[in-house]
Amino acid sequence: MSGQRVALVIGSGGLKCAAGLGVWQELAKAGINIDMVVGASGGAIFGALVALGFDPEQAPKTAMKLWLGDVTKRVNYPALGRAALPKLLKFNEQFGIFRDTRLRLGFEAAYGKFTMFHQTRIPFYVVTTDLRSGEPVILNEGRVAEAVRASASIPVVFEPVEIGGRQLVDGGISNPLPVDVAVREGADLIIAVAFETPLQKDVRSAGAYALQMFANINNRLLATQFAAANLMHHAEIISIVPQFEQNIGLNDSHRIPEIMELGAQATVPHLEYIRRLMAG
Amino acid sequence: MQPDKKIALVIGWGSVKCAAALGLLRVLQREGIRPSLLVGGGGGSIYAGLIALGHSAEEILEIQTRLWTYEITEIPNRLALPQLLFPRLFKARDFFHLRSDRLINERLQAAFGQKTFADCETPLYINATDYMTGAQAVLTEGRIWEAVRASIALPLIFPPVRRGEQLLADGYLSSPLPVDVAMREGAEIILAMGFETSPIFPLDTFGKFLFHVQGVMTANLLKTSFAFQTLAHHSEIVPIFPEFDGPIHLFDTHRVPEIITAGERAGERALPAIRQLLEAT
């Protein structure tokens, strides 16, 4: 194959991002090697396995170990108390409805607690957002598990993580499909796995109404960033958008194999074109 | 100096900051520049609507002083709390919103009367969002006040507006600075007045936290859309982003005079670029 640098970019999308592993498996079967991985939020969680050099065939097993079921089982009552009585209990930006214990345990078990970025097999970039400024922050050094944990801080759900004096949250709120990072890092061929945020069917409750607001902005941000990246055309971008018929919740980790299968299926139609691009 | 070029004035989302459009309008009036079409989204739709109806900057200032006062965002929706606590019981009644829209509806009707888009001297486009699909909904007919009301339906604050099959909410969800509408309408020069979202700090209540996160996403959406539209380059865009002394938040209506001054300054800064585009052949 030619000397083209291939990037796998996995956008934000919670557990659905496991489909990125299906994409990776399919590419590996076709003999297409990945030279760098960029991930936001869930995309960083699963992308780390690619960057760390796991065997694609072992991926489903590792992924199940990585994302423990019931990640939103343990409610963070002190945080809820601070939300209810902000003045008395001093509400602050360290807010998340759920404790992140199970999330962290999974990451540390899968990647190794002290695995550093310089130990990854291929370069790995984790996209997070600075909560205060709202700007994207790209992490490429330090502990992998810590960076991924920061990128997975879905606002309101899990609390931010402080790294380098900044409160970092979900990369998806500033850069849901970080194709631009791959462009900057010199990728020639970018395989971008994207996920839309599902829309609510009934928005009459306050929660559903708020979720719809975030879904709408997020989908628009995704579409616009992708359009801009394509227009700039510094690299060939192949977008893979796995289709989900049912909503995938954060606690549905038992469905990882079927999610990966959807990713693999969505990849097949693109293989021929990717091969052609790589042949130059 | 009124050339035959098609000039669009686009006033983006920015709640009370949109009053800066009056400062810009003053500059344009002085220069004798009249937009050939107006596009507004969110708070910007109020000013776009009034300019399209042919009002001068001074008239609009007077209208807006009566329209946009502190109280319009202060009347609580008494059902919000029960809805939050007992969602099943109160579900069917109304969409969740924290503030009552009674006063804002009255004020908008007072400002626009029953005037429709057909009454405009300059073509008017108001940008809203179909809340169920997230798609852009550009309003070009019917009563202006109703279109404005849809475009300023900030989710969770004011209830959305039903229009036929559609449920319409704030335009920023689909396009915070609707330059795209002006492009589609064939504008050659687009004066795009946009507003940055001021980060909220400290985040000492859950509500602030939620609105800040929403603001972060919107700010990123604005930046990306604007970069994309500039890149697409179907028309000349003059970005006009007023700079304010310190953050201005959603309901800071008492700061309108300084906001207008900031808009005027931004307009003056953009003037050389505007003149150059007007003179270019």
XYZ file of C-alpha atoms in Angstrom:
561
model
C 0.000 0.000 0.000
C 1.026 3.605 -0.454
C 2.428 5.895 2.213
C -0.896 7.585 2.899
C -1.625 8.326 6.522
C -4.993 6.929 7.527
C -6.882 8.392 10.491
C -9.824 6.835 12.245
C -12.008 9.554 13.764
C -14.803 8.404 16.054
C -17.297 11.103 16.950
C -19.305 11.466 20.137
C -22.348 9.285 20.650
C -22.172 7.451 23.969
C -22.276 3.699 23.769
C -23.107 3.824 20.059
C -19.448 4.694 19.502
C -18.659 1.000 19.948
C -19.665 0.850 16.279
C -16.252 2.450 15.653
C -14.710 -0.854 16.712
C -16.813 -2.649 14.128
C -15.489 -0.228 11.514
C -11.949 -0.926 12.675
C -12.452 -4.721 12.498
C -13.789 -4.475 8.979
C -10.886 -2.258 7.887
C -8.392 -4.648 9.470
C -9.939 -7.585 7.612
C -9.508 -5.645 4.387
C -5.845 -5.062 5.236
C -6.275 -1.329 5.857
C -4.088 -0.141 8.725
C -4.882 2.860 10.883
C -2.078 5.361 11.530
C -3.777 7.613 14.064
C -6.948 7.719 16.132
C -8.998 10.752 17.143
C -11.952 10.409 19.468
C -14.492 12.586 21.215
C -16.498 11.374 24.192
C -17.617 7.779 23.555
C -15.434 7.875 20.463
C -12.384 8.357 22.700
C -13.468 5.493 24.968
C -13.524 2.960 22.138
C -10.880 4.644 19.998
C -8.355 4.095 22.807
C -8.504 0.333 22.135
C -7.479 0.915 18.529
C -4.660 3.257 19.544
C -3.398 0.907 22.228
C -2.949 -1.839 19.678
C -5.511 -4.392 20.807
C -6.229 -7.257 18.465
C -9.313 -6.344 16.424
C -10.620 -9.879 16.849
C -10.462 -9.511 20.615
C -12.157 -6.122 20.533
C -15.686 -7.208 21.509
C -14.379 -8.947 24.619
C -12.239 -6.003 25.662
C -15.038 -3.552 24.934
C -17.391 -5.418 27.254
C -14.758 -5.189 29.983
C -14.233 -1.509 29.215
C -17.803 -0.317 29.518
C -19.339 -1.881 32.573
C -23.100 -2.167 32.700
C -25.017 0.186 34.986
C -22.646 3.147 34.618
C -25.492 5.373 35.782
C -26.487 3.229 38.728
C -24.869 5.161 41.538
C -26.477 8.525 42.090
C -24.292 11.331 43.379
C -26.588 12.514 46.186
C -24.323 15.271 47.511
C -24.303 16.829 44.020
C -28.108 16.642 43.821
C -28.273 18.258 47.241
C -26.086 21.127 46.011
C -28.358 21.533 42.987
C -31.452 21.677 45.195
C -29.987 24.059 47.774
C -27.321 25.941 45.817
C -26.670 28.730 48.323
C -26.619 26.619 51.439
C -24.568 23.723 50.084
C -22.569 25.784 47.569
C -23.371 24.474 44.103
C -20.329 24.508 41.838
C -19.258 23.328 38.410
C -18.215 19.946 39.837
C -21.692 18.681 39.076
C -22.811 15.292 37.786
C -25.943 13.350 38.667
C -24.065 10.041 38.730
C -20.849 8.888 40.333
C -18.172 7.993 37.833
C -16.734 5.054 39.800
C -17.879 2.352 37.389
C -16.852 4.384 34.384
C -13.321 4.821 35.746
C -13.009 1.180 36.808
C -13.838 0.063 33.298
C -11.350 2.423 31.665
C -8.568 1.492 34.029
C -9.216 -2.243 33.632
C -9.170 -2.030 29.841
C -6.358 0.462 29.177
C -4.294 -0.027 32.327
C -4.482 2.585 35.054
C -1.079 4.110 34.330
C -0.897 3.677 30.584
C 0.395 6.923 29.097
C -0.212 8.477 25.703
C 3.408 7.909 24.647
C 2.845 4.194 25.153
C 0.086 3.925 22.574
C 0.920 2.001 19.416
C -0.223 4.797 17.110
C -0.845 8.495 17.913
C -4.063 9.085 19.825
C -5.887 12.387 20.278
C -8.694 12.845 22.768
C -11.046 15.771 22.279
C -12.457 17.439 25.377
C -14.056 20.829 26.054
C -12.898 23.483 28.505
C -16.082 23.997 30.513
C -15.360 27.661 31.286
C -14.273 28.928 27.878
C -16.211 26.405 25.798
C -13.181 25.846 23.562
C -12.125 22.375 22.450
C -9.013 21.038 24.212
C -7.088 18.199 22.547
C -5.283 15.833 24.914
C -2.273 13.872 23.729
C -0.205 13.388 26.860
C -0.554 12.114 30.384
C -2.678 9.180 31.431
C -4.965 7.758 28.753
C -7.637 6.679 31.224
C -7.786 10.165 32.743
C -8.051 11.909 29.351
C -10.768 9.549 28.187
C -12.627 10.046 31.454
C -12.527 13.824 30.846
C -13.855 13.426 27.313
C -16.695 11.266 28.643
C -17.947 13.927 31.086
C -21.380 14.339 29.543
C -22.516 17.592 31.198
C -25.099 17.084 33.934
C -24.554 13.283 33.815
C -20.900 13.027 34.963
C -18.794 15.690 36.644
C -15.933 17.483 34.857
C -12.321 16.361 35.301
C -9.595 18.809 36.180
C -6.488 18.471 34.019
C -3.799 21.140 33.809
C -5.880 23.599 35.829
C -8.863 23.361 33.468
C -12.245 21.815 34.086
C -12.693 19.491 31.136
C -15.958 18.026 29.883
C -17.357 16.074 26.960
C -15.569 16.784 23.682
C -18.889 16.401 21.922
C -20.195 19.788 23.021
C -17.462 21.659 21.162
C -16.321 19.237 18.483
C -18.601 16.209 18.044
C -16.770 14.856 14.966
C -13.153 16.022 15.273
C -12.115 15.574 11.649
C -10.183 18.858 11.886
C -7.776 17.328 14.417
C -6.889 14.555 11.960
C -6.404 17.155 9.218
C -4.054 19.157 11.449
C -2.088 16.047 12.352
C -1.409 15.378 8.708
C -3.847 12.602 7.833
C -4.330 12.040 4.093
C -7.297 9.753 4.370
C -9.810 10.182 7.161
C -12.391 7.605 8.066
C -14.925 9.443 10.177
C -17.530 7.524 12.134
C -20.395 9.846 13.030
C -23.447 9.538 15.244
C -26.470 11.760 15.348
C -28.119 12.434 18.684
C -31.546 10.795 18.595
C -34.510 13.165 18.675
C -37.296 12.867 21.217
C -40.688 11.804 19.939
C -42.652 13.464 22.695
C -41.297 16.672 24.195
C -44.014 17.444 26.692
C -41.972 16.694 29.798
C -39.302 19.149 30.925
C -36.552 16.546 30.636
C -37.482 15.497 27.100
C -37.818 19.144 26.117
C -34.317 19.926 27.378
C -32.870 16.807 25.721
C -34.440 17.865 22.437
C -32.728 21.249 22.702
C -29.323 19.622 23.166
C -30.014 17.053 20.430
C -30.941 19.785 17.965
C -27.860 21.921 18.630
C -25.592 18.901 18.678
C -26.843 17.531 15.361
C -26.545 20.948 13.765
C -23.024 21.388 15.113
C -22.088 17.946 13.776
C -23.519 18.655 10.338
C -21.909 22.085 10.078
C -18.468 20.997 11.232
C -18.559 18.111 8.850
C -19.640 20.311 5.965
C -16.845 22.778 6.748
C -14.244 19.993 6.962
C -15.348 18.610 3.613
C -15.303 22.017 2.008
C -11.747 22.687 3.155
C -10.806 19.418 1.557
C -7.284 19.109 2.861
C -7.747 15.369 3.052
C -10.063 12.717 1.703
C -12.839 12.160 4.174
C -15.024 9.099 4.183
C -17.944 9.358 6.532
C -19.522 6.271 7.975
C -22.821 6.790 9.739
C -24.100 3.594 11.348
C -27.872 3.453 11.529
C -29.573 2.502 14.762
C -33.192 1.475 14.855
C -33.472 1.605 18.608
C -32.129 4.045 21.158
C -28.958 2.841 22.825
C -28.779 3.861 26.479
C -25.631 4.345 28.548
C -26.369 1.119 30.427
C -26.845 -1.096 27.368
C -23.279 -2.454 27.289
C -24.587 -5.994 26.732
C -25.503 -4.768 23.242
C -21.918 -3.914 22.286
C -21.559 -6.910 19.917
C -24.662 -5.919 17.949
C -23.581 -2.246 17.911
C -20.187 -3.275 16.520
C -21.925 -5.350 13.889
C -23.842 -2.243 12.744
C -20.521 -0.397 12.444
C -19.078 -3.236 10.376
C -22.114 -3.318 8.101
C -21.923 0.427 7.535
C -18.253 0.087 6.522
C -18.572 -2.570 3.835
C -19.962 -0.277 1.093
C -16.955 2.073 1.528
C -14.167 -0.519 1.372
C -13.810 -0.533 -2.388
C -13.461 3.265 -2.497
C -10.990 3.337 0.398
C -8.844 0.733 -1.371
C -8.903 2.771 -4.539
C -7.858 5.927 -2.659
C -5.034 4.076 -0.982
C -3.792 2.682 -4.253
C -3.506 6.351 -5.261
C -24.297 56.253 -2.243
C -26.955 53.704 -2.954
C -25.629 51.259 -5.498
C -27.681 48.624 -7.199
C -26.041 45.847 -5.259
C -28.259 43.579 -3.213
C -27.334 44.208 0.413
C -28.630 41.997 3.200
C -28.615 42.958 6.838
C -28.561 39.832 8.981
C -29.098 40.212 12.713
C -28.294 37.075 14.623
C -29.188 35.558 17.923
C -28.131 37.394 21.060
C -31.208 38.326 23.134
C -30.798 41.792 24.622
C -27.476 42.323 22.820
C -29.384 42.476 19.525
C -30.232 46.096 20.365
C -26.751 46.791 18.968
C -28.461 46.581 15.567
C -29.819 50.075 16.269
C -26.285 51.424 16.550
C -25.418 49.801 13.239
C -28.596 51.150 11.673
C -27.618 54.676 12.721
C -24.297 54.284 10.915
C -26.006 52.918 7.808
C -28.572 55.753 7.852
C -25.800 58.348 8.062
C -24.110 56.750 5.084
C -27.349 56.453 3.149
C -27.030 52.684 2.903
C -30.368 50.896 2.756
C -30.456 47.097 3.016
C -32.396 45.361 0.249
C -33.385 42.515 2.501
C -33.498 41.798 6.218
C -32.891 38.551 8.006
C -33.366 38.093 11.726
C -33.085 35.280 14.205
C -33.843 35.230 17.936
C -33.748 38.751 19.412
C -32.424 39.931 16.057
C -35.806 39.209 14.487
C -37.384 42.039 16.500
C -35.014 44.601 14.992
C -35.049 43.049 11.522
C -38.855 43.204 11.611
C -39.010 46.832 12.699
C -36.387 47.929 10.161
C -38.213 46.032 7.396
C -41.403 47.903 8.250
C -39.529 51.112 7.462
C -38.927 52.512 10.942
C -35.886 54.685 11.557
C -33.307 53.924 14.248
C -34.821 56.621 16.490
C -38.356 55.256 16.094
C -37.200 51.732 16.815
C -35.390 52.910 19.921
C -38.646 54.327 21.187
C -40.631 51.206 20.298
C -38.079 48.919 21.849
C -37.985 50.903 25.090
C -41.661 50.068 25.519
C -41.287 46.536 24.176
C -38.298 45.133 25.922
C -38.294 45.848 29.600
C -37.113 43.905 32.554
C -40.554 42.471 33.364
C -41.023 40.519 30.128
C -38.672 37.813 31.273
C -39.670 38.024 34.913
C -43.174 36.571 35.045
C -42.790 32.993 36.219
C -44.818 30.202 34.720
C -46.576 28.867 37.793
C -46.931 25.435 36.214
C -43.176 24.987 35.701
C -42.439 23.607 39.148
C -45.433 21.244 39.338
C -44.528 20.042 35.831
C -40.997 19.368 36.924
C -42.091 17.538 40.052
C -45.089 15.664 38.648
C -44.376 15.283 34.949
C -47.124 12.747 34.331
C -49.851 14.789 35.923
C -49.095 18.035 34.090
C -47.695 16.590 30.899
C -50.512 17.097 28.456
C -51.179 20.736 29.288
C -48.314 22.647 27.849
C -44.656 22.503 26.896
C -42.251 23.092 29.704
C -41.201 26.714 30.150
C -39.980 28.747 33.093
C -41.473 32.094 32.145
C -44.969 33.085 31.176
C -45.234 34.479 27.644
C -48.330 36.580 28.340
C -46.531 39.918 28.575
C -44.112 39.321 25.713
C -47.046 38.440 23.443
C -48.837 41.667 24.395
C -45.702 43.733 23.851
C -44.937 42.186 20.475
C -48.483 42.826 19.337
C -48.207 46.424 20.508
C -44.948 46.873 18.596
C -45.926 45.151 15.343
C -49.705 45.433 15.434
C -51.350 43.031 13.012
C -48.839 43.857 10.286
C -47.806 40.992 8.049
C -44.717 40.256 5.985
C -46.617 41.698 3.014
C -46.641 45.111 4.742
C -42.853 45.327 4.816
C -41.051 47.957 2.772
C -38.017 45.692 2.601
C -38.352 41.911 2.245
C -38.090 40.225 5.634
C -37.008 36.705 6.556
C -37.295 35.410 10.086
C -35.359 32.347 11.092
C -36.893 29.818 13.480
C -36.333 26.116 14.137
C -38.674 23.172 13.800
C -38.220 21.784 17.292
C -39.205 18.221 16.417
C -36.691 17.790 13.602
C -34.108 20.497 14.274
C -34.565 21.773 10.723
C -34.398 25.439 9.861
C -37.786 27.106 9.340
C -37.567 30.425 7.497
C -40.753 32.407 8.029
C -41.843 34.755 5.258
C -45.573 35.112 5.648
C -48.284 35.749 8.173
C -48.219 38.191 11.059
C -44.787 39.492 11.919
C -45.294 39.437 15.668
C -46.097 35.737 15.567
C -42.981 34.966 13.535
C -40.853 37.017 15.941
C -42.439 35.225 18.863
C -41.469 31.842 17.356
C -37.936 32.992 16.664
C -37.373 34.138 20.251
C -38.874 31.019 21.841
C -35.764 30.222 23.843
C -36.177 26.596 24.911
C -37.062 26.123 28.575
C -37.674 29.869 29.008
C -40.604 30.567 26.670
C -42.993 27.989 25.213
C -42.627 27.094 21.529
C -45.211 28.205 18.966
C -47.470 25.901 16.992
C -47.756 26.733 13.324
C -49.757 24.190 11.361
C -48.003 20.868 11.823
C -44.830 22.478 13.067
C -43.655 23.264 16.545
C -41.431 26.311 16.187
C -38.707 27.420 18.582
C -35.745 29.755 18.678
C -33.854 30.208 15.426
C -30.455 29.819 17.049
C -30.929 26.059 17.305
C -30.620 25.765 13.542
C -28.634 28.880 12.615
C -27.415 31.372 15.252
C -26.431 33.901 12.573
C -28.636 33.135 9.573
C -26.263 34.312 6.852
C -27.349 31.243 4.879
C -30.820 32.722 4.394
C -29.342 35.879 2.861
C -27.155 33.774 0.561
C -30.099 31.761 -0.658
C -31.982 34.977 -1.375
C -29.167 36.118 -3.607
C -27.575 38.837 -1.474
C -24.284 40.094 -2.879
C -23.134 41.891 0.229
C -24.112 40.536 3.614
C -23.755 42.677 6.706
C -23.758 40.037 9.410
C -24.243 41.273 12.925
C -23.528 38.442 15.327
C -22.971 38.107 19.031
C -20.662 35.956 21.041
C -22.175 34.076 23.943
C -20.845 35.370 27.242
C -19.648 32.500 29.424
C -21.532 32.369 32.699
C -19.322 32.499 35.761
C -19.396 31.343 38.506
C -21.634 28.374 37.812
C -23.267 28.473 41.202
C -26.713 27.077 40.372
C -27.904 24.128 38.314
C -29.824 26.470 36.022
C -26.686 28.471 35.247
C -24.800 25.251 34.625
C -27.412 24.104 32.123
C -27.568 27.434 30.297
C -23.820 27.691 30.213
C -23.493 24.278 28.553
C -26.153 25.280 26.062
C -24.253 28.536 25.468
C -20.985 26.667 24.874
C -22.635 24.540 22.199
C -24.272 27.557 20.591
C -21.004 29.510 20.553
C -19.277 26.591 18.834
C -22.151 26.289 16.386
C -21.923 30.008 15.585
C -18.168 29.832 15.025
C -18.415 26.774 12.807
C -21.376 27.977 10.769
C -19.742 31.325 10.225
C -16.460 29.712 9.171
C -18.365 27.455 6.809
C -20.398 30.244 5.278
C -17.352 32.420 4.789
C -15.571 29.481 3.207
C -18.485 28.776 0.883
C -18.092 32.347 -0.302
C -21.158 32.780 -2.415
C -21.382 36.404 -1.369
C -19.252 38.960 0.398
C -19.792 38.828 4.128
C -18.898 41.687 6.442
C -18.845 40.344 9.993
C -19.966 42.902 12.547
C -19.440 41.600 16.058
C -19.922 44.328 18.688
C -17.565 44.268 21.638
C -19.023 44.935 25.041
C -17.433 45.915 28.313
C -17.814 42.714 30.247
C -20.359 39.975 29.750
C -23.975 40.859 29.014
C -26.480 38.229 29.980
C -29.858 37.257 28.718
C -31.950 39.645 30.745
C -29.671 42.690 31.165
C -32.226 45.091 29.662
C -30.868 48.018 31.697
C -27.718 47.948 29.584
C -29.448 48.736 26.276
C -27.898 52.244 25.870
C -24.328 50.955 26.099
C -25.260 48.037 23.835
C -26.440 50.444 21.146
C -23.228 52.446 21.460
C -21.215 49.242 21.057
C -23.241 48.453 17.927
C -22.540 51.901 16.525
C -18.809 51.506 17.163
C -18.824 48.086 15.488
C -20.686 49.581 12.526
C -18.123 52.361 12.169
C -15.284 49.858 12.308
C -16.897 47.871 9.505
C -17.609 50.941 7.387
C -14.386 50.982 5.327
C -14.987 47.346 4.342
C -18.620 48.067 3.477
C -17.679 51.103 1.362
C -15.039 49.133 -0.448
C -17.512 46.393 -1.351
C -20.102 48.917 -2.474
C -17.621 50.667 -4.723
C -16.104 47.501 -6.162
C -17.350 46.628 -9.589
